[in-house]
């Protein structure tokens, strides 16, 4: 597979857990310096794909390519210096402070001959500032709100200093304000630092608003991929999510906005527009 223009790709992947196959012949390419978002219904293989791309799950067949090389053949520490992962469920050790947790992101840069340095301290400080958690440095992670904790985990991933950052459902369990806060942060990291981000999201409207590249999946297969403005249509939404809808331009951003069709026979609220 030609991975020109991409640093991360999957070629003819078969992904499975024990005897349960999730995907077969799955091929994807993540454009370099993109904010790529993977969407699809529950159990379609989104998070499984992300686990394979991050080398957390070994494909039963096919290969994941990182800079054109099979990721399985690259030393783990080198992968960790290139690709960071924020998993779906992150649990901090008891009694750990924000600064201590973020500092753990420097692990791939440590070794027998390289211990904690001024550069490590600088990167941790910069990562906390970039995510807006620098004022929380001495707080216990367990004491923070959900949105604050998620920003701390992103700060830890940033401290790895990887050009590629993978996030598995980073907005799950967050209220709408904290969802937007986290996604705005991700957009800034992509735009201002030139990082390639790959995120799994449940909310299609959030995906269309923030992604520069969208991958829509169903039943372990890629149904469509490309810029949201080009691929998000009512036909695609019905094909992927079995949801009748209209797709209009968002009045705030101009990006595609999915409006579910009204339930048949449902009365419109008094005073609503026709």
PDB file of C-alpha atoms in Angstrom:
ATOM      1  CA  UNK A   1       0.000   0.000   0.000  1.00  0.00           C
ATOM      2  CA  UNK A   2       1.308   3.428  -0.918  1.00  0.00           C
ATOM      3  CA  UNK A   3       1.358   5.582   2.187  1.00  0.00           C
ATOM      4  CA  UNK A   4       2.478   8.747   0.423  1.00  0.00           C
ATOM      5  CA  UNK A   5       1.008  11.786   2.164  1.00  0.00           C
ATOM      6  CA  UNK A   6       0.315   9.746   5.294  1.00  0.00           C
ATOM      7  CA  UNK A   7       2.388   8.693   8.278  1.00  0.00           C
ATOM      8  CA  UNK A   8      -0.181   6.223   9.596  1.00  0.00           C
ATOM      9  CA  UNK A   9      -2.201   3.721   7.604  1.00  0.00           C
ATOM     10  CA  UNK A  10      -3.800   0.293   7.811  1.00  0.00           C
ATOM     11  CA  UNK A  11      -3.557  -2.165   4.910  1.00  0.00           C
ATOM     12  CA  UNK A  12      -6.014  -5.054   4.463  1.00  0.00           C
ATOM     13  CA  UNK A  13      -6.567  -5.404   8.207  1.00  0.00           C
ATOM     14  CA  UNK A  14      -8.415  -8.264   9.824  1.00  0.00           C
ATOM     15  CA  UNK A  15      -9.241  -7.251  13.393  1.00  0.00           C
ATOM     16  CA  UNK A  16     -10.558  -9.757  15.905  1.00  0.00           C
ATOM     17  CA  UNK A  17     -10.939 -10.522  19.601  1.00  0.00           C
ATOM     18  CA  UNK A  18     -10.287 -14.248  20.123  1.00  0.00           C
ATOM     19  CA  UNK A  19     -12.785 -15.867  17.723  1.00  0.00           C
ATOM     20  CA  UNK A  20     -14.947 -12.797  17.121  1.00  0.00           C
ATOM     21  CA  UNK A  21     -13.965 -10.965  13.936  1.00  0.00           C
ATOM     22  CA  UNK A  22     -14.685  -7.231  13.923  1.00  0.00           C
ATOM     23  CA  UNK A  23     -13.330  -6.269  10.499  1.00  0.00           C
ATOM     24  CA  UNK A  24     -11.825  -7.930   7.434  1.00  0.00           C
ATOM     25  CA  UNK A  25      -9.934  -6.336   4.558  1.00  0.00           C
ATOM     26  CA  UNK A  26     -10.052  -2.928   6.244  1.00  0.00           C
ATOM     27  CA  UNK A  27      -7.826  -0.324   4.602  1.00  0.00           C
ATOM     28  CA  UNK A  28      -7.504   3.231   5.915  1.00  0.00           C
ATOM     29  CA  UNK A  29      -5.090   6.120   5.519  1.00  0.00           C
ATOM     30  CA  UNK A  30      -4.710   9.060   7.878  1.00  0.00           C
ATOM     31  CA  UNK A  31      -3.659  12.221   6.005  1.00  0.00           C
ATOM     32  CA  UNK A  32      -0.580  13.846   7.501  1.00  0.00           C
ATOM     33  CA  UNK A  33      -1.307  16.933   9.652  1.00  0.00           C
ATOM     34  CA  UNK A  34      -5.049  16.263   9.529  1.00  0.00           C
ATOM     35  CA  UNK A  35      -7.640  16.180  12.282  1.00  0.00           C
ATOM     36  CA  UNK A  36      -9.150  12.848  11.314  1.00  0.00           C
ATOM     37  CA  UNK A  37     -12.341  11.706  13.042  1.00  0.00           C
ATOM     38  CA  UNK A  38     -13.765   8.176  12.842  1.00  0.00           C
ATOM     39  CA  UNK A  39     -17.551   7.881  13.168  1.00  0.00           C
ATOM     40  CA  UNK A  40     -20.103   5.109  12.926  1.00  0.00           C
ATOM     41  CA  UNK A  41     -22.758   3.247  14.921  1.00  0.00           C
ATOM     42  CA  UNK A  42     -21.970   1.290  18.073  1.00  0.00           C
ATOM     43  CA  UNK A  43     -19.922  -1.880  17.545  1.00  0.00           C
ATOM     44  CA  UNK A  44     -18.913  -0.944  13.992  1.00  0.00           C
ATOM     45  CA  UNK A  45     -15.194  -1.238  14.766  1.00  0.00           C
ATOM     46  CA  UNK A  46     -14.178   2.381  15.416  1.00  0.00           C
ATOM     47  CA  UNK A  47     -12.336   1.855  18.699  1.00  0.00           C
ATOM     48  CA  UNK A  48     -10.968  -1.480  17.498  1.00  0.00           C
ATOM     49  CA  UNK A  49      -9.430   0.287  14.505  1.00  0.00           C
ATOM     50  CA  UNK A  50      -7.877   2.900  16.784  1.00  0.00           C
ATOM     51  CA  UNK A  51      -6.412   0.144  19.005  1.00  0.00           C
ATOM     52  CA  UNK A  52      -4.851  -1.462  15.941  1.00  0.00           C
ATOM     53  CA  UNK A  53      -3.426   1.836  14.679  1.00  0.00           C
ATOM     54  CA  UNK A  54      -1.847   2.452  18.109  1.00  0.00           C
ATOM     55  CA  UNK A  55      -0.398  -1.099  18.282  1.00  0.00           C
ATOM     56  CA  UNK A  56      -2.560  -1.904  21.309  1.00  0.00           C
ATOM     57  CA  UNK A  57      -4.266  -4.646  19.273  1.00  0.00           C
ATOM     58  CA  UNK A  58      -2.301  -6.858  16.899  1.00  0.00           C
ATOM     59  CA  UNK A  59      -4.142  -7.456  13.596  1.00  0.00           C
ATOM     60  CA  UNK A  60      -4.992 -11.053  12.775  1.00  0.00           C
ATOM     61  CA  UNK A  61      -4.013 -10.227   9.192  1.00  0.00           C
ATOM     62  CA  UNK A  62      -2.744  -7.207   7.294  1.00  0.00           C
ATOM     63  CA  UNK A  63      -0.469  -4.526   8.693  1.00  0.00           C
ATOM     64  CA  UNK A  64      -0.424  -1.092  10.245  1.00  0.00           C
ATOM     65  CA  UNK A  65       2.145   1.158   8.613  1.00  0.00           C
ATOM     66  CA  UNK A  66       3.912   3.913  10.508  1.00  0.00           C
ATOM     67  CA  UNK A  67       6.095   6.014   8.219  1.00  0.00           C
ATOM     68  CA  UNK A  68       5.836   3.209   5.662  1.00  0.00           C
ATOM     69  CA  UNK A  69       7.104   0.519   8.042  1.00  0.00           C
ATOM     70  CA  UNK A  70       5.086  -2.254   9.670  1.00  0.00           C
ATOM     71  CA  UNK A  71       4.448  -0.907  13.160  1.00  0.00           C
ATOM     72  CA  UNK A  72       4.904  -4.400  14.642  1.00  0.00           C
ATOM     73  CA  UNK A  73       8.590  -4.325  13.636  1.00  0.00           C
ATOM     74  CA  UNK A  74       9.352  -0.928  15.226  1.00  0.00           C
ATOM     75  CA  UNK A  75      10.774  -0.865  18.789  1.00  0.00           C
ATOM     76  CA  UNK A  76       8.080   0.049  21.334  1.00  0.00           C
ATOM     77  CA  UNK A  77       9.957   3.069  22.680  1.00  0.00           C
ATOM     78  CA  UNK A  78      10.394   4.480  19.169  1.00  0.00           C
ATOM     79  CA  UNK A  79       6.658   4.040  18.509  1.00  0.00           C
ATOM     80  CA  UNK A  80       5.915   5.823  21.800  1.00  0.00           C
ATOM     81  CA  UNK A  81       8.051   8.774  20.667  1.00  0.00           C
ATOM     82  CA  UNK A  82       6.050   9.022  17.434  1.00  0.00           C
ATOM     83  CA  UNK A  83       2.507   8.111  18.396  1.00  0.00           C
ATOM     84  CA  UNK A  84       0.567   8.974  21.557  1.00  0.00           C
ATOM     85  CA  UNK A  85      -2.697   7.360  22.643  1.00  0.00           C
ATOM     86  CA  UNK A  86      -5.452   8.620  24.929  1.00  0.00           C
ATOM     87  CA  UNK A  87      -7.509   5.468  25.606  1.00  0.00           C
ATOM     88  CA  UNK A  88     -11.250   5.412  26.145  1.00  0.00           C
ATOM     89  CA  UNK A  89     -11.017   4.790  29.889  1.00  0.00           C
ATOM     90  CA  UNK A  90      -8.103   6.335  31.759  1.00  0.00           C
ATOM     91  CA  UNK A  91      -7.703   5.771  35.494  1.00  0.00           C
ATOM     92  CA  UNK A  92      -5.140   7.784  37.452  1.00  0.00           C
ATOM     93  CA  UNK A  93      -3.268   6.186  40.370  1.00  0.00           C
ATOM     94  CA  UNK A  94      -4.554   7.207  43.806  1.00  0.00           C
ATOM     95  CA  UNK A  95      -2.897  10.257  45.318  1.00  0.00           C
ATOM     96  CA  UNK A  96      -1.217  11.486  42.124  1.00  0.00           C
ATOM     97  CA  UNK A  97      -1.070  15.187  41.330  1.00  0.00           C
ATOM     98  CA  UNK A  98      -1.690  16.782  37.961  1.00  0.00           C
ATOM     99  CA  UNK A  99       2.007  17.601  37.468  1.00  0.00           C
ATOM    100  CA  UNK A 100       3.042  14.058  38.389  1.00  0.00           C
ATOM    101  CA  UNK A 101       0.589  12.496  35.956  1.00  0.00           C
ATOM    102  CA  UNK A 102       1.582  14.794  33.090  1.00  0.00           C
ATOM    103  CA  UNK A 103       5.253  14.014  33.817  1.00  0.00           C
ATOM    104  CA  UNK A 104       4.553  10.351  33.061  1.00  0.00           C
ATOM    105  CA  UNK A 105       4.224  11.346  29.436  1.00  0.00           C
ATOM    106  CA  UNK A 106       7.992  11.779  29.363  1.00  0.00           C
ATOM    107  CA  UNK A 107       8.574   8.048  29.917  1.00  0.00           C
ATOM    108  CA  UNK A 108       9.453   7.275  26.245  1.00  0.00           C
ATOM    109  CA  UNK A 109      12.256   9.831  26.443  1.00  0.00           C
ATOM    110  CA  UNK A 110      13.834   8.329  29.561  1.00  0.00           C
ATOM    111  CA  UNK A 111      16.456   5.601  29.720  1.00  0.00           C
ATOM    112  CA  UNK A 112      19.393   4.243  31.651  1.00  0.00           C
ATOM    113  CA  UNK A 113      21.623   6.988  30.298  1.00  0.00           C
ATOM    114  CA  UNK A 114      18.985   9.717  30.157  1.00  0.00           C
ATOM    115  CA  UNK A 115      17.214  10.700  33.340  1.00  0.00           C
ATOM    116  CA  UNK A 116      14.896  13.628  34.117  1.00  0.00           C
ATOM    117  CA  UNK A 117      16.213  16.819  32.551  1.00  0.00           C
ATOM    118  CA  UNK A 118      15.491  20.510  32.266  1.00  0.00           C
ATOM    119  CA  UNK A 119      13.980  19.745  28.856  1.00  0.00           C
ATOM    120  CA  UNK A 120      11.549  17.277  30.432  1.00  0.00           C
ATOM    121  CA  UNK A 121      10.517  19.899  32.977  1.00  0.00           C
ATOM    122  CA  UNK A 122      10.023  22.456  30.210  1.00  0.00           C
ATOM    123  CA  UNK A 123       7.850  20.119  28.120  1.00  0.00           C
ATOM    124  CA  UNK A 124       5.645  19.206  31.100  1.00  0.00           C
ATOM    125  CA  UNK A 125       5.166  22.901  31.915  1.00  0.00           C
ATOM    126  CA  UNK A 126       4.356  23.726  28.279  1.00  0.00           C
ATOM    127  CA  UNK A 127       1.914  20.807  27.997  1.00  0.00           C
ATOM    128  CA  UNK A 128       0.016  21.895  31.100  1.00  0.00           C
ATOM    129  CA  UNK A 129      -0.126  25.479  29.843  1.00  0.00           C
ATOM    130  CA  UNK A 130      -1.347  24.398  26.389  1.00  0.00           C
ATOM    131  CA  UNK A 131      -4.226  22.461  27.937  1.00  0.00           C
ATOM    132  CA  UNK A 132      -5.030  25.077  30.570  1.00  0.00           C
ATOM    133  CA  UNK A 133      -4.243  22.883  33.584  1.00  0.00           C
ATOM    134  CA  UNK A 134      -1.083  24.673  34.729  1.00  0.00           C
ATOM    135  CA  UNK A 135      -2.971  26.304  37.596  1.00  0.00           C
ATOM    136  CA  UNK A 136      -4.000  22.819  38.754  1.00  0.00           C
ATOM    137  CA  UNK A 137      -0.456  21.423  38.871  1.00  0.00           C
ATOM    138  CA  UNK A 138      -0.497  20.642  42.605  1.00  0.00           C
ATOM    139  CA  UNK A 139      -4.105  19.399  42.736  1.00  0.00           C
ATOM    140  CA  UNK A 140      -4.912  15.705  43.050  1.00  0.00           C
ATOM    141  CA  UNK A 141      -6.326  14.331  39.801  1.00  0.00           C
ATOM    142  CA  UNK A 142      -9.125  12.601  41.735  1.00  0.00           C
ATOM    143  CA  UNK A 143     -10.389  15.989  42.938  1.00  0.00           C
ATOM    144  CA  UNK A 144     -10.931  17.407  39.450  1.00  0.00           C
ATOM    145  CA  UNK A 145     -14.072  17.653  37.344  1.00  0.00           C
ATOM    146  CA  UNK A 146     -14.520  15.381  34.335  1.00  0.00           C
ATOM    147  CA  UNK A 147     -13.520  18.100  31.875  1.00  0.00           C
ATOM    148  CA  UNK A 148     -10.456  19.035  33.896  1.00  0.00           C
ATOM    149  CA  UNK A 149      -9.348  15.411  34.171  1.00  0.00           C
ATOM    150  CA  UNK A 150      -9.706  14.916  30.433  1.00  0.00           C
ATOM    151  CA  UNK A 151      -7.531  17.968  29.779  1.00  0.00           C
ATOM    152  CA  UNK A 152      -4.920  16.554  32.181  1.00  0.00           C
ATOM    153  CA  UNK A 153      -4.835  13.272  30.266  1.00  0.00           C
ATOM    154  CA  UNK A 154      -4.433  15.185  27.001  1.00  0.00           C
ATOM    155  CA  UNK A 155      -1.592  17.154  28.625  1.00  0.00           C
ATOM    156  CA  UNK A 156       0.114  13.862  29.497  1.00  0.00           C
ATOM    157  CA  UNK A 157      -0.250  12.697  25.893  1.00  0.00           C
ATOM    158  CA  UNK A 158       1.162  16.038  24.716  1.00  0.00           C
ATOM    159  CA  UNK A 159       4.155  15.617  27.019  1.00  0.00           C
ATOM    160  CA  UNK A 160       5.144  12.587  24.952  1.00  0.00           C
ATOM    161  CA  UNK A 161       5.941  15.100  22.185  1.00  0.00           C
ATOM    162  CA  UNK A 162       4.529  12.861  19.486  1.00  0.00           C
ATOM    163  CA  UNK A 163       3.580  14.211  16.064  1.00  0.00           C
ATOM    164  CA  UNK A 164       0.675  11.735  15.997  1.00  0.00           C
ATOM    165  CA  UNK A 165      -1.998  11.730  18.698  1.00  0.00           C
ATOM    166  CA  UNK A 166      -4.855   9.198  18.868  1.00  0.00           C
ATOM    167  CA  UNK A 167      -7.893   9.820  21.089  1.00  0.00           C
ATOM    168  CA  UNK A 168     -10.542   7.183  21.725  1.00  0.00           C
ATOM    169  CA  UNK A 169     -13.864   8.877  22.508  1.00  0.00           C
ATOM    170  CA  UNK A 170     -12.293  11.835  24.348  1.00  0.00           C
ATOM    171  CA  UNK A 171     -15.688  13.434  25.051  1.00  0.00           C
ATOM    172  CA  UNK A 172     -17.492  10.407  26.501  1.00  0.00           C
ATOM    173  CA  UNK A 173     -19.226  11.082  29.861  1.00  0.00           C
ATOM    174  CA  UNK A 174     -18.666  14.845  29.515  1.00  0.00           C
ATOM    175  CA  UNK A 175     -21.487  17.379  29.447  1.00  0.00           C
ATOM    176  CA  UNK A 176     -21.930  19.494  26.322  1.00  0.00           C
ATOM    177  CA  UNK A 177     -19.833  22.430  27.575  1.00  0.00           C
ATOM    178  CA  UNK A 178     -16.899  20.174  28.468  1.00  0.00           C
ATOM    179  CA  UNK A 179     -17.246  18.318  25.164  1.00  0.00           C
ATOM    180  CA  UNK A 180     -16.797  21.571  23.255  1.00  0.00           C
ATOM    181  CA  UNK A 181     -13.944  22.580  25.562  1.00  0.00           C
ATOM    182  CA  UNK A 182     -12.030  19.367  24.810  1.00  0.00           C
ATOM    183  CA  UNK A 183     -12.722  19.490  21.073  1.00  0.00           C
ATOM    184  CA  UNK A 184     -11.697  23.160  20.869  1.00  0.00           C
ATOM    185  CA  UNK A 185      -8.444  22.151  22.571  1.00  0.00           C
ATOM    186  CA  UNK A 186      -7.887  19.360  20.060  1.00  0.00           C
ATOM    187  CA  UNK A 187      -8.531  21.768  17.183  1.00  0.00           C
ATOM    188  CA  UNK A 188      -5.964  24.209  18.585  1.00  0.00           C
ATOM    189  CA  UNK A 189      -3.354  21.450  18.919  1.00  0.00           C
ATOM    190  CA  UNK A 190      -3.944  20.527  15.302  1.00  0.00           C
ATOM    191  CA  UNK A 191      -3.971  24.073  13.950  1.00  0.00           C
ATOM    192  CA  UNK A 192      -1.256  25.683  16.077  1.00  0.00           C
ATOM    193  CA  UNK A 193       1.157  22.791  16.588  1.00  0.00           C
ATOM    194  CA  UNK A 194       0.654  20.956  13.306  1.00  0.00           C
ATOM    195  CA  UNK A 195      -0.039  17.631  15.019  1.00  0.00           C
ATOM    196  CA  UNK A 196      -1.911  14.848  13.267  1.00  0.00           C
ATOM    197  CA  UNK A 197      -4.915  13.905  15.396  1.00  0.00           C
ATOM    198  CA  UNK A 198      -7.117  10.840  15.041  1.00  0.00           C
ATOM    199  CA  UNK A 199     -10.219  10.739  17.235  1.00  0.00           C
ATOM    200  CA  UNK A 200     -13.183   8.413  17.611  1.00  0.00           C
ATOM    201  CA  UNK A 201     -16.371  10.398  18.248  1.00  0.00           C
ATOM    202  CA  UNK A 202     -20.010   9.397  18.684  1.00  0.00           C
ATOM    203  CA  UNK A 203     -21.504  12.756  17.786  1.00  0.00           C
ATOM    204  CA  UNK A 204     -21.624  13.152  14.010  1.00  0.00           C
ATOM    205  CA  UNK A 205     -22.254  16.908  14.204  1.00  0.00           C
ATOM    206  CA  UNK A 206     -19.177  17.382  16.381  1.00  0.00           C
ATOM    207  CA  UNK A 207     -17.188  15.263  13.947  1.00  0.00           C
ATOM    208  CA  UNK A 208     -18.350  17.299  10.951  1.00  0.00           C
ATOM    209  CA  UNK A 209     -17.605  20.548  12.775  1.00  0.00           C
ATOM    210  CA  UNK A 210     -14.053  19.741  13.879  1.00  0.00           C
ATOM    211  CA  UNK A 211     -12.645  17.174  11.455  1.00  0.00           C
ATOM    212  CA  UNK A 212     -10.599  18.035   8.409  1.00  0.00           C
ATOM    213  CA  UNK A 213     -10.888  14.391   7.338  1.00  0.00           C
ATOM    214  CA  UNK A 214     -13.761  12.058   8.185  1.00  0.00           C
ATOM    215  CA  UNK A 215     -13.861   8.256   8.112  1.00  0.00           C
ATOM    216  CA  UNK A 216     -17.388   6.794   8.287  1.00  0.00           C
ATOM    217  CA  UNK A 217     -17.605   3.106   9.239  1.00  0.00           C
ATOM    218  CA  UNK A 218     -20.302   0.469   9.418  1.00  0.00           C
ATOM    219  CA  UNK A 219     -19.993  -3.264  10.116  1.00  0.00           C
ATOM    220  CA  UNK A 220     -16.200  -3.169  10.148  1.00  0.00           C
ATOM    221  CA  UNK A 221     -15.915  -1.442   6.783  1.00  0.00           C
ATOM    222  CA  UNK A 222     -15.176   2.099   5.605  1.00  0.00           C
ATOM    223  CA  UNK A 223     -18.309   3.426   3.898  1.00  0.00           C
ATOM    224  CA  UNK A 224     -16.840   6.819   2.988  1.00  0.00           C
ATOM    225  CA  UNK A 225     -13.844   9.016   3.765  1.00  0.00           C
ATOM    226  CA  UNK A 226     -12.855  12.560   2.943  1.00  0.00           C
ATOM    227  CA  UNK A 227     -13.538  16.158   4.014  1.00  0.00           C
ATOM    228  CA  UNK A 228     -16.870  16.420   5.886  1.00  0.00           C
ATOM    229  CA  UNK A 229     -18.233  19.012   3.459  1.00  0.00           C
ATOM    230  CA  UNK A 230     -17.776  16.521   0.613  1.00  0.00           C
ATOM    231  CA  UNK A 231     -19.054  13.297   2.144  1.00  0.00           C
ATOM    232  CA  UNK A 232     -21.662  14.140   4.809  1.00  0.00           C
ATOM    233  CA  UNK A 233     -24.999  13.817   3.021  1.00  0.00           C
ATOM    234  CA  UNK A 234     -28.438  12.628   4.047  1.00  0.00           C
ATOM    235  CA  UNK A 235     -27.862   9.445   2.023  1.00  0.00           C
ATOM    236  CA  UNK A 236     -24.603   8.721   3.855  1.00  0.00           C
ATOM    237  CA  UNK A 237     -26.152   9.306   7.282  1.00  0.00           C
ATOM    238  CA  UNK A 238     -29.028   6.959   6.464  1.00  0.00           C
ATOM    239  CA  UNK A 239     -26.633   4.353   5.071  1.00  0.00           C
ATOM    240  CA  UNK A 240     -24.294   4.467   8.083  1.00  0.00           C
ATOM    241  CA  UNK A 241     -26.686   5.210  10.955  1.00  0.00           C
ATOM    242  CA  UNK A 242     -30.076   4.212   9.414  1.00  0.00           C
ATOM    243  CA  UNK A 243     -31.261   7.701  10.366  1.00  0.00           C
ATOM    244  CA  UNK A 244     -33.511   9.691   8.019  1.00  0.00           C
ATOM    245  CA  UNK A 245     -32.401  13.313   8.156  1.00  0.00           C
ATOM    246  CA  UNK A 246     -31.650  16.551   6.413  1.00  0.00           C
ATOM    247  CA  UNK A 247     -28.133  17.949   6.142  1.00  0.00           C
ATOM    248  CA  UNK A 248     -27.890  21.731   6.237  1.00  0.00           C
ATOM    249  CA  UNK A 249     -25.095  24.249   6.658  1.00  0.00           C
ATOM    250  CA  UNK A 250     -24.339  25.061  10.282  1.00  0.00           C
ATOM    251  CA  UNK A 251     -25.193  28.754  10.811  1.00  0.00           C
ATOM    252  CA  UNK A 252     -22.094  29.198  13.018  1.00  0.00           C
ATOM    253  CA  UNK A 253     -19.373  27.368  11.051  1.00  0.00           C
ATOM    254  CA  UNK A 254     -20.812  26.515   7.639  1.00  0.00           C
ATOM    255  CA  UNK A 255     -19.955  22.850   8.248  1.00  0.00           C
ATOM    256  CA  UNK A 256     -22.535  20.087   7.630  1.00  0.00           C
ATOM    257  CA  UNK A 257     -25.221  19.881  10.291  1.00  0.00           C
ATOM    258  CA  UNK A 258     -27.365  16.756  10.552  1.00  0.00           C
ATOM    259  CA  UNK A 259     -31.018  17.405  11.461  1.00  0.00           C
ATOM    260  CA  UNK A 260     -32.934  14.172  12.189  1.00  0.00           C
ATOM    261  CA  UNK A 261     -36.273  13.834  10.446  1.00  0.00           C
ATOM    262  CA  UNK A 262     -39.298  14.541  12.618  1.00  0.00           C
ATOM    263  CA  UNK A 263     -41.159  11.551  13.978  1.00  0.00           C
ATOM    264  CA  UNK A 264     -44.227  10.912  11.875  1.00  0.00           C
ATOM    265  CA  UNK A 265     -47.308  12.397  13.410  1.00  0.00           C
ATOM    266  CA  UNK A 266     -45.327  14.391  15.934  1.00  0.00           C
ATOM    267  CA  UNK A 267     -46.901  17.762  16.580  1.00  0.00           C
ATOM    268  CA  UNK A 268     -44.651  20.782  16.251  1.00  0.00           C
ATOM    269  CA  UNK A 269     -44.261  22.844  19.425  1.00  0.00           C
ATOM    270  CA  UNK A 270     -46.414  25.956  19.422  1.00  0.00           C
ATOM    271  CA  UNK A 271     -44.568  28.858  17.883  1.00  0.00           C
ATOM    272  CA  UNK A 272     -42.017  26.696  16.066  1.00  0.00           C
ATOM    273  CA  UNK A 273     -41.080  27.489  12.481  1.00  0.00           C
ATOM    274  CA  UNK A 274     -42.579  25.432   9.675  1.00  0.00           C
TER     275      UNK A 274
END
